Tab-separated table of C-alpha atoms in Angstrom:
chain	number	residue	atom	x	y	z
S	43	MET	CA	0.671	9.188	28.272
S	44	ILE	CA	1.174	11.248	25.131
S	45	ASP	CA	-1.901	12.184	23.127
S	46	PHE	CA	-0.827	11.807	19.506
S	47	THR	CA	-4.043	13.430	18.324
S	48	ASP	CA	-2.922	16.760	19.830
S	49	SER	CA	-0.391	18.854	17.885
S	50	THR	CA	0.997	20.531	21.005
S	51	GLN	CA	1.809	17.201	22.617
S	52	VAL	CA	3.186	15.839	19.349
S	53	ILE	CA	5.588	18.787	19.054
S	54	ALA	CA	6.661	18.469	22.688
S	55	TYR	CA	7.318	14.746	22.226
S	56	ALA	CA	9.262	15.223	18.980
S	57	ASP	CA	11.543	17.837	20.541
S	58	THR	CA	12.665	15.232	23.095
S	59	THR	CA	13.777	12.702	20.480
S	60	GLU	CA	17.463	12.226	19.802
S	61	TRP	CA	16.980	12.797	16.093
S	62	VAL	CA	15.370	16.233	16.460
S	63	GLN	CA	17.872	17.233	19.132
S	64	ALA	CA	20.722	16.231	16.836
S	65	THR	CA	19.509	18.775	14.271
S	66	LYS	CA	20.152	21.573	16.821
S	67	SER	CA	16.678	22.822	15.958
S	68	THR	CA	13.139	22.447	17.293
S	69	VAL	CA	9.774	21.624	15.798
S	70	GLN	CA	7.848	24.758	14.841
S	71	GLU	CA	4.736	23.254	13.288
S	72	ALA	CA	2.864	19.940	13.140
S	73	THR	CA	0.389	19.202	10.340
S	74	LEU	CA	-1.865	16.166	10.585
S	75	LEU	CA	-1.758	14.164	7.344
S	76	SER	CA	-3.736	11.128	8.489
S	77	GLY	CA	-6.007	11.167	11.480
S	78	GLY	CA	-6.161	7.745	13.009
S	79	VAL	CA	-8.279	5.667	10.661
S	80	VAL	CA	-5.358	3.324	11.187
S	81	ASN	CA	-2.375	5.487	12.209
S	82	TYR	CA	-1.690	9.105	13.110
S	83	VAL	CA	0.702	10.672	10.618
S	84	TRP	CA	2.137	14.157	11.162
S	85	ARG	CA	4.458	16.304	9.079
S	86	LEU	CA	6.753	18.217	11.405
S	87	ARG	CA	8.421	21.458	10.278
S	88	LEU	CA	11.634	22.336	12.055
S	89	GLY	CA	13.126	25.757	12.624
S	90	ASP	CA	15.970	25.015	10.205
S	91	GLY	CA	13.465	24.591	7.355
S	92	SER	CA	13.622	20.804	7.217
S	93	SER	CA	10.708	18.442	7.722
S	94	VAL	CA	10.158	14.927	9.001
S	95	ILE	CA	7.226	12.530	9.231
S	96	LEU	CA	6.063	11.293	12.634
S	97	LYS	CA	3.971	8.147	12.506
S	98	HIS	CA	2.168	6.778	15.572
S	99	PHE	CA	0.702	3.263	15.549
S	100	PRO	CA	-2.312	3.148	17.917
S	101	PRO	CA	-3.776	-0.139	19.226
S	102	SER	CA	-7.168	0.195	17.517
S	103	LEU	CA	-9.086	2.043	14.830
S	104	ARG	CA	-10.361	5.506	15.692
S	105	VAL	CA	-13.716	4.843	14.006
S	106	ASN	CA	-14.060	1.505	15.814
S	107	PRO	CA	-12.060	1.345	19.079
S	108	SER	CA	-13.154	-2.248	19.642
S	109	PHE	CA	-11.313	-3.267	16.446
S	110	ALA	CA	-7.860	-4.162	17.778
S	111	PHE	CA	-4.968	-3.591	15.383
S	112	PRO	CA	-1.715	-5.169	16.643
S	113	GLN	CA	0.906	-2.556	17.418
S	114	GLU	CA	3.642	-5.009	16.418
S	115	ARG	CA	3.111	-3.516	12.972
S	116	ILE	CA	5.559	-0.765	13.915
S	117	GLU	CA	8.364	-3.342	13.990
S	118	LEU	CA	7.318	-4.703	10.609
S	119	GLN	CA	7.532	-1.229	9.108
S	120	HIS	CA	10.769	-0.163	10.787
S	121	THR	CA	12.630	-3.374	10.007
S	122	ALA	CA	11.561	-3.280	6.356
S	123	LEU	CA	12.545	0.374	5.940
S	124	GLN	CA	15.965	-0.289	7.432
S	125	ALA	CA	16.515	-3.175	5.016
S	126	VAL	CA	15.363	-1.189	1.985
S	127	ALA	CA	17.629	1.737	2.903
S	128	SER	CA	20.694	-0.512	2.744
S	129	GLN	CA	19.772	-2.782	-0.173
S	130	PHE	CA	18.025	-0.636	-2.799
S	131	THR	CA	19.937	2.620	-2.967
S	132	GLN	CA	20.014	2.616	-6.789
S	133	ALA	CA	16.493	1.405	-7.534
S	134	SER	CA	13.968	3.249	-9.713
S	135	TRP	CA	11.826	3.669	-6.601
S	136	SER	CA	12.391	4.910	-3.065
S	137	ALA	CA	11.113	4.328	0.457
S	138	PRO	CA	11.372	6.617	3.474
S	139	SER	CA	14.552	6.309	5.504
S	140	PRO	CA	13.770	5.619	9.172
S	141	TYR	CA	15.339	8.202	11.489
S	142	SER	CA	14.022	7.305	14.934
S	143	TYR	CA	12.293	4.260	16.418
S	144	ASP	CA	10.435	4.413	19.730
S	145	PRO	CA	8.793	1.033	20.457
S	146	ASN	CA	7.588	2.215	23.855
S	147	ASN	CA	5.378	4.936	22.381
S	148	PHE	CA	4.934	3.129	19.038
S	149	VAL	CA	6.392	6.016	17.037
S	150	ILE	CA	8.675	6.193	14.012
S	151	LEU	CA	10.272	9.366	12.676
S	152	GLU	CA	10.988	8.920	8.992
S	153	GLU	CA	11.978	10.794	5.865
S	154	ASP	CA	9.420	13.173	4.375
S	155	MET	CA	9.165	11.949	0.791
S	156	LYS	CA	8.311	14.260	-2.069
S	157	GLY	CA	5.365	13.701	-4.352
S	158	VAL	CA	1.623	13.361	-4.666
S	159	SER	CA	-0.166	10.095	-3.967
S	160	LEU	CA	-1.125	8.118	-7.040
S	161	PHE	CA	-4.636	7.988	-5.588
S	162	ASN	CA	-4.916	11.780	-5.714
S	163	ILE	CA	-3.354	11.975	-9.163
S	164	LEU	CA	-6.083	9.703	-10.492
S	165	LYS	CA	-8.934	11.588	-8.857
S	166	GLU	CA	-11.265	13.260	-11.317
S	167	ASP	CA	-10.659	16.770	-9.967
S	168	ASN	CA	-6.860	16.511	-10.172
S	169	THR	CA	-5.100	17.832	-13.283
S	170	GLN	CA	-1.515	18.191	-12.077
S	171	VAL	CA	0.122	15.677	-14.420
S	172	ALA	CA	0.039	14.643	-18.056
S	173	ALA	CA	-1.386	11.292	-19.084
S	174	GLU	CA	1.895	10.269	-20.760
S	175	ASP	CA	3.586	10.256	-17.360
S	176	LEU	CA	1.701	7.071	-16.587
S	177	THR	CA	4.158	5.102	-18.736
S	178	TRP	CA	7.196	5.640	-16.520
S	179	VAL	CA	5.045	5.303	-13.400
S	180	SER	CA	3.849	1.846	-14.467
S	181	SER	CA	7.437	0.769	-15.230
S	182	ALA	CA	8.596	1.896	-11.792
S	183	LEU	CA	5.714	0.057	-10.110
S	184	VAL	CA	6.631	-3.207	-11.827
S	185	ASP	CA	10.331	-2.640	-11.057
S	186	PHE	CA	9.356	-2.428	-7.401
S	187	LEU	CA	7.403	-5.693	-7.571
S	188	GLY	CA	10.415	-7.440	-9.060
S	189	ASP	CA	12.923	-5.943	-6.636
S	190	ILE	CA	11.150	-6.232	-3.324
S	191	GLN	CA	10.567	-9.985	-3.403
S	192	SER	CA	14.313	-10.414	-2.798
S	193	LEU	CA	14.504	-8.058	0.186
S	194	ILE	CA	16.575	-9.606	2.963
S	195	VAL	CA	15.409	-8.920	6.514
S	196	PRO	CA	17.100	-10.165	9.723
S	197	ASP	CA	14.232	-12.528	10.582
S	198	LEU	CA	11.792	-13.439	7.813
S	199	SER	CA	9.588	-15.280	10.306
S	200	LEU	CA	8.582	-11.865	11.668
S	201	TYR	CA	6.767	-11.342	8.364
S	202	ALA	CA	5.700	-14.936	7.773
S	203	ASN	CA	3.910	-14.806	11.125
S	204	SER	CA	2.613	-11.242	10.960
S	205	PRO	CA	-0.288	-10.809	13.402
S	206	LEU	CA	-2.020	-8.645	10.812
S	207	THR	CA	-2.355	-11.412	8.222
S	208	PRO	CA	-5.212	-13.266	10.010
S	209	ILE	CA	-7.067	-9.965	10.340
S	210	MET	CA	-6.791	-9.239	6.632
S	211	ASN	CA	-7.742	-12.815	5.765
S	212	GLY	CA	-10.812	-12.424	7.938
S	213	LEU	CA	-11.911	-9.513	5.791
S	214	PHE	CA	-11.465	-11.682	2.693
S	215	SER	CA	-13.678	-14.414	4.160
S	216	ARG	CA	-16.693	-12.192	3.496
S	217	ASN	CA	-16.099	-12.585	-0.239
S	218	LEU	CA	-17.737	-15.984	-0.516
S	219	GLN	CA	-21.149	-14.741	0.611
S	220	LEU	CA	-20.903	-11.632	-1.572
S	221	MET	CA	-20.004	-13.681	-4.638
S	222	THR	CA	-22.864	-16.071	-3.928
S	223	ASP	CA	-25.348	-13.226	-3.490
S	224	TRP	CA	-24.201	-11.653	-6.757
S	225	ASN	CA	-24.518	-14.919	-8.706
S	226	ILE	CA	-20.904	-14.903	-9.817
S	227	PRO	CA	-20.347	-18.098	-11.813
S	228	ASP	CA	-18.203	-20.783	-10.145
S	229	THR	CA	-18.123	-18.874	-6.856
S	230	GLN	CA	-16.620	-21.653	-4.729
S	231	ASP	CA	-13.946	-22.364	-7.335
S	232	TRP	CA	-12.913	-18.692	-7.498
S	233	TYR	CA	-12.780	-18.553	-3.716
S	234	ASP	CA	-10.718	-21.725	-3.321
S	235	ARG	CA	-8.277	-20.616	-5.996
S	236	ALA	CA	-7.830	-17.249	-4.265
S	237	VAL	CA	-7.144	-18.927	-0.907
S	238	ALA	CA	-4.448	-21.056	-2.546
S	239	CYS	CA	-2.656	-17.909	-3.756
S	240	ASP	CA	-1.606	-17.101	-0.191
S	241	LEU	CA	0.429	-20.318	-0.014
S	242	VAL	CA	2.729	-19.528	-2.944
S	243	ALA	CA	6.333	-18.273	-2.568
S	244	GLN	CA	6.245	-18.165	1.225
S	245	SER	CA	9.996	-17.569	1.379
S	246	ASN	CA	9.690	-14.285	-0.521
S	247	PHE	CA	9.200	-10.872	1.057
S	248	LEU	CA	5.870	-9.232	0.185
S	249	TYR	CA	5.124	-5.544	0.624
S	250	GLY	CA	1.482	-6.354	1.326
S	251	ASP	CA	-0.395	-3.090	0.777
S	252	PHE	CA	0.183	-2.142	-2.856
S	253	TRP	CA	-2.493	0.375	-3.741
S	254	PRO	CA	-2.509	3.965	-5.093
S	255	SER	CA	-2.521	5.686	-1.691
S	256	SER	CA	0.730	3.926	-0.758
S	257	ILE	CA	2.531	5.356	-3.783
S	258	LEU	CA	3.906	8.907	-3.912
S	259	VAL	CA	4.770	10.194	-7.375
S	260	ASP	CA	7.439	12.888	-7.762
S	261	MET	CA	6.916	14.197	-11.280
S	262	ASP	CA	9.968	16.465	-11.189
S	263	ALA	CA	12.360	13.639	-10.309
S	264	ARG	CA	10.324	11.044	-12.249
S	265	ARG	CA	10.458	8.739	-9.267
S	266	ILE	CA	7.982	6.925	-7.051
S	267	SER	CA	8.176	6.373	-3.304
S	268	ILE	CA	6.569	3.446	-1.507
S	269	ILE	CA	5.259	4.271	1.960
S	270	ASP	CA	3.289	2.401	4.684
S	271	TRP	CA	5.108	-0.920	5.111
S	272	GLU	CA	3.260	-2.224	8.177
S	273	LEU	CA	1.261	-4.889	6.304
S	274	ALA	CA	4.405	-6.529	4.923
S	275	ARG	CA	4.382	-10.304	5.060
S	276	THR	CA	5.631	-13.203	2.908
S	277	GLY	CA	4.181	-14.387	-0.368
S	278	HIS	CA	4.172	-14.041	-4.132
S	279	PHE	CA	4.474	-10.587	-5.699
S	280	GLY	CA	1.269	-11.349	-7.610
S	281	LEU	CA	-0.689	-10.587	-4.436
S	282	ASP	CA	0.616	-7.017	-4.540
S	283	MET	CA	0.274	-6.677	-8.295
S	284	THR	CA	-3.343	-7.836	-8.368
S	285	GLN	CA	-4.238	-5.598	-5.420
S	286	MET	CA	-3.027	-2.583	-7.412
S	287	MET	CA	-4.800	-3.827	-10.528
S	288	ALA	CA	-8.102	-4.276	-8.687
S	289	ASN	CA	-7.884	-0.725	-7.350
S	290	LEU	CA	-7.218	0.614	-10.831
S	291	ALA	CA	-9.990	-1.497	-12.360
S	292	LEU	CA	-12.542	-0.095	-9.913
S	293	MET	CA	-11.221	3.420	-10.477
S	294	GLY	CA	-11.719	2.776	-14.173
S	295	GLN	CA	-15.375	1.942	-13.582
S	296	GLY	CA	-16.188	4.622	-11.004
S	297	ASN	CA	-17.240	8.241	-11.299
S	298	ALA	CA	-14.726	9.688	-8.836
S	299	PHE	CA	-11.574	9.067	-10.871
S	300	LYS	CA	-10.040	9.594	-14.281
S	301	SER	CA	-11.281	6.291	-15.662
S	302	ALA	CA	-9.224	6.442	-18.863
S	303	TRP	CA	-6.025	7.088	-16.914
S	304	ALA	CA	-6.747	4.279	-14.458
S	305	ASN	CA	-7.456	1.818	-17.267
S	306	THR	CA	-4.325	2.903	-19.142
S	307	LEU	CA	-2.160	2.445	-16.059
S	308	LEU	CA	-3.656	-0.995	-15.418
S	309	ARG	CA	-2.928	-2.053	-18.985
S	310	SER	CA	0.610	-0.664	-18.795
S	311	ILE	CA	1.304	-2.630	-15.615
S	312	VAL	CA	0.130	-5.873	-17.229
S	313	ASP	CA	2.220	-5.212	-20.335
S	314	ALA	CA	5.325	-4.468	-18.250
S	315	TRP	CA	4.742	-7.607	-16.173
S	316	LYS	CA	4.451	-9.767	-19.294
S	317	THR	CA	7.796	-8.564	-20.651
S	318	THR	CA	9.833	-8.446	-17.423
S	319	LEU	CA	8.542	-10.525	-14.499
S	320	LYS	CA	6.340	-13.169	-16.103
S	321	PRO	CA	9.137	-14.818	-18.170
S	322	ILE	CA	11.320	-15.357	-15.079
S	323	ASP	CA	8.590	-16.274	-12.563
S	324	THR	CA	9.001	-19.934	-11.624
S	325	HIS	CA	5.962	-20.103	-9.332
S	326	ALA	CA	2.501	-21.333	-10.297
S	327	PHE	CA	0.544	-18.313	-9.141
S	328	ASP	CA	-3.116	-17.785	-10.073
S	329	PHE	CA	-3.151	-14.099	-11.029
S	330	GLU	CA	-6.765	-14.163	-12.187
S	331	ALA	CA	-8.097	-15.566	-8.905
S	332	ALA	CA	-6.009	-13.165	-6.808
S	333	TYR	CA	-7.320	-10.271	-8.896
S	334	ILE	CA	-10.985	-11.300	-8.573
S	335	LYS	CA	-10.488	-11.695	-4.814
S	336	ARG	CA	-9.420	-8.065	-4.554
S	337	VAL	CA	-12.073	-6.768	-6.943
S	338	VAL	CA	-14.845	-8.296	-4.847
S	339	GLN	CA	-13.318	-7.203	-1.550
S	340	LEU	CA	-12.505	-3.629	-2.599
S	341	SER	CA	-15.830	-3.103	-4.343
S	342	GLN	CA	-17.346	-2.588	-0.884
S	343	THR	CA	-15.476	0.710	-0.498
S	344	PRO	CA	-17.765	3.610	-1.467
S	345	HIS	CA	-15.122	6.045	-2.706
S	346	TRP	CA	-15.186	4.590	-6.231
S	347	ARG	CA	-18.719	5.968	-6.729
S	348	LEU	CA	-19.789	2.999	-8.817
S	349	ASP	CA	-23.189	3.229	-10.500
S	350	ASP	CA	-23.981	-0.363	-9.562
S	351	VAL	CA	-21.543	-2.461	-7.533
S	352	GLN	CA	-22.865	-5.888	-8.517
S	353	THR	CA	-22.967	-5.053	-12.224
S	354	THR	CA	-19.429	-3.674	-12.067
S	355	VAL	CA	-18.041	-6.755	-10.345
S	356	LEU	CA	-19.785	-9.134	-12.752
S	357	LYS	CA	-18.339	-7.145	-15.649
S	358	LEU	CA	-14.787	-7.314	-14.292
S	359	VAL	CA	-15.115	-11.049	-13.587
S	360	ALA	CA	-16.315	-11.660	-17.157
S	361	GLN	CA	-13.359	-9.661	-18.520
S	362	VAL	CA	-10.669	-11.283	-16.365
S	363	SER	CA	-9.050	-13.361	-19.106
S	364	THR	CA	-8.810	-10.331	-21.366
S	365	THR	CA	-7.349	-8.271	-18.528
S	366	PHE	CA	-4.308	-10.547	-18.316
S	367	ALA	CA	-4.035	-11.248	-22.047
């Protein structure tokens, strides 16, 4: 069994793959980019100067081995990347091209995309970009939301029945008690409305994990790349849009991020949605409820460095109508 936490074994494995062998080169260096919170992600440098990403999908979380995470997610990612590569060659956004698929070892080799994660760009100690760049970034994000709902995959039921969806819904079920404890007005109504959001547009493809760490921004090319497709499922694009908005809203309230930039990007996304996607959306989707769902759920993550979590959530709930105005 290959130990995908060990760089030596990762390099030895990669050199046996058909894709690396076809380059007539060998892997010279492996750099760990993500260390098993969910997946192991390595950047491999080849002797010819090229690079490739190796992504291994383990059966559980490193920090909690008893938390099983279905390895079928590798098929969700690979199938989606194959479809994107053939259907969206001229889009204002990109996704990694899949090079090699090994379902036995749960490994994908894929294109090494250029750019810095939007999460890192918005961190308080990052000054690599100008604030005005947020305008084209927000437009590209909304373009993606509009495009990806029409993605055609060989078997949509693979996504409609994703084994990861019940796990993610289980995390959401904690919201009701949190909202009750925090005295959020009309708690049960908010919760019921959010649950109903998952039933809308079930024939549409949904990316499923739209947050700043899944977005790479290439400032030189003025282009974004969307990575990490394993949580793809079916549903309305509003689920993705409000997930991104909730992340940005909490960034805008926290001490770890450029709050003004996060709030500006959130506003720009809403404005772009109102002029492009909202007029042609024929579904009755409850954007406000989906947004509050994510705000409450994501507020439990400590990296925002919020002064007071309950006060922040109550503030964002009170402002929800204005947020979408």
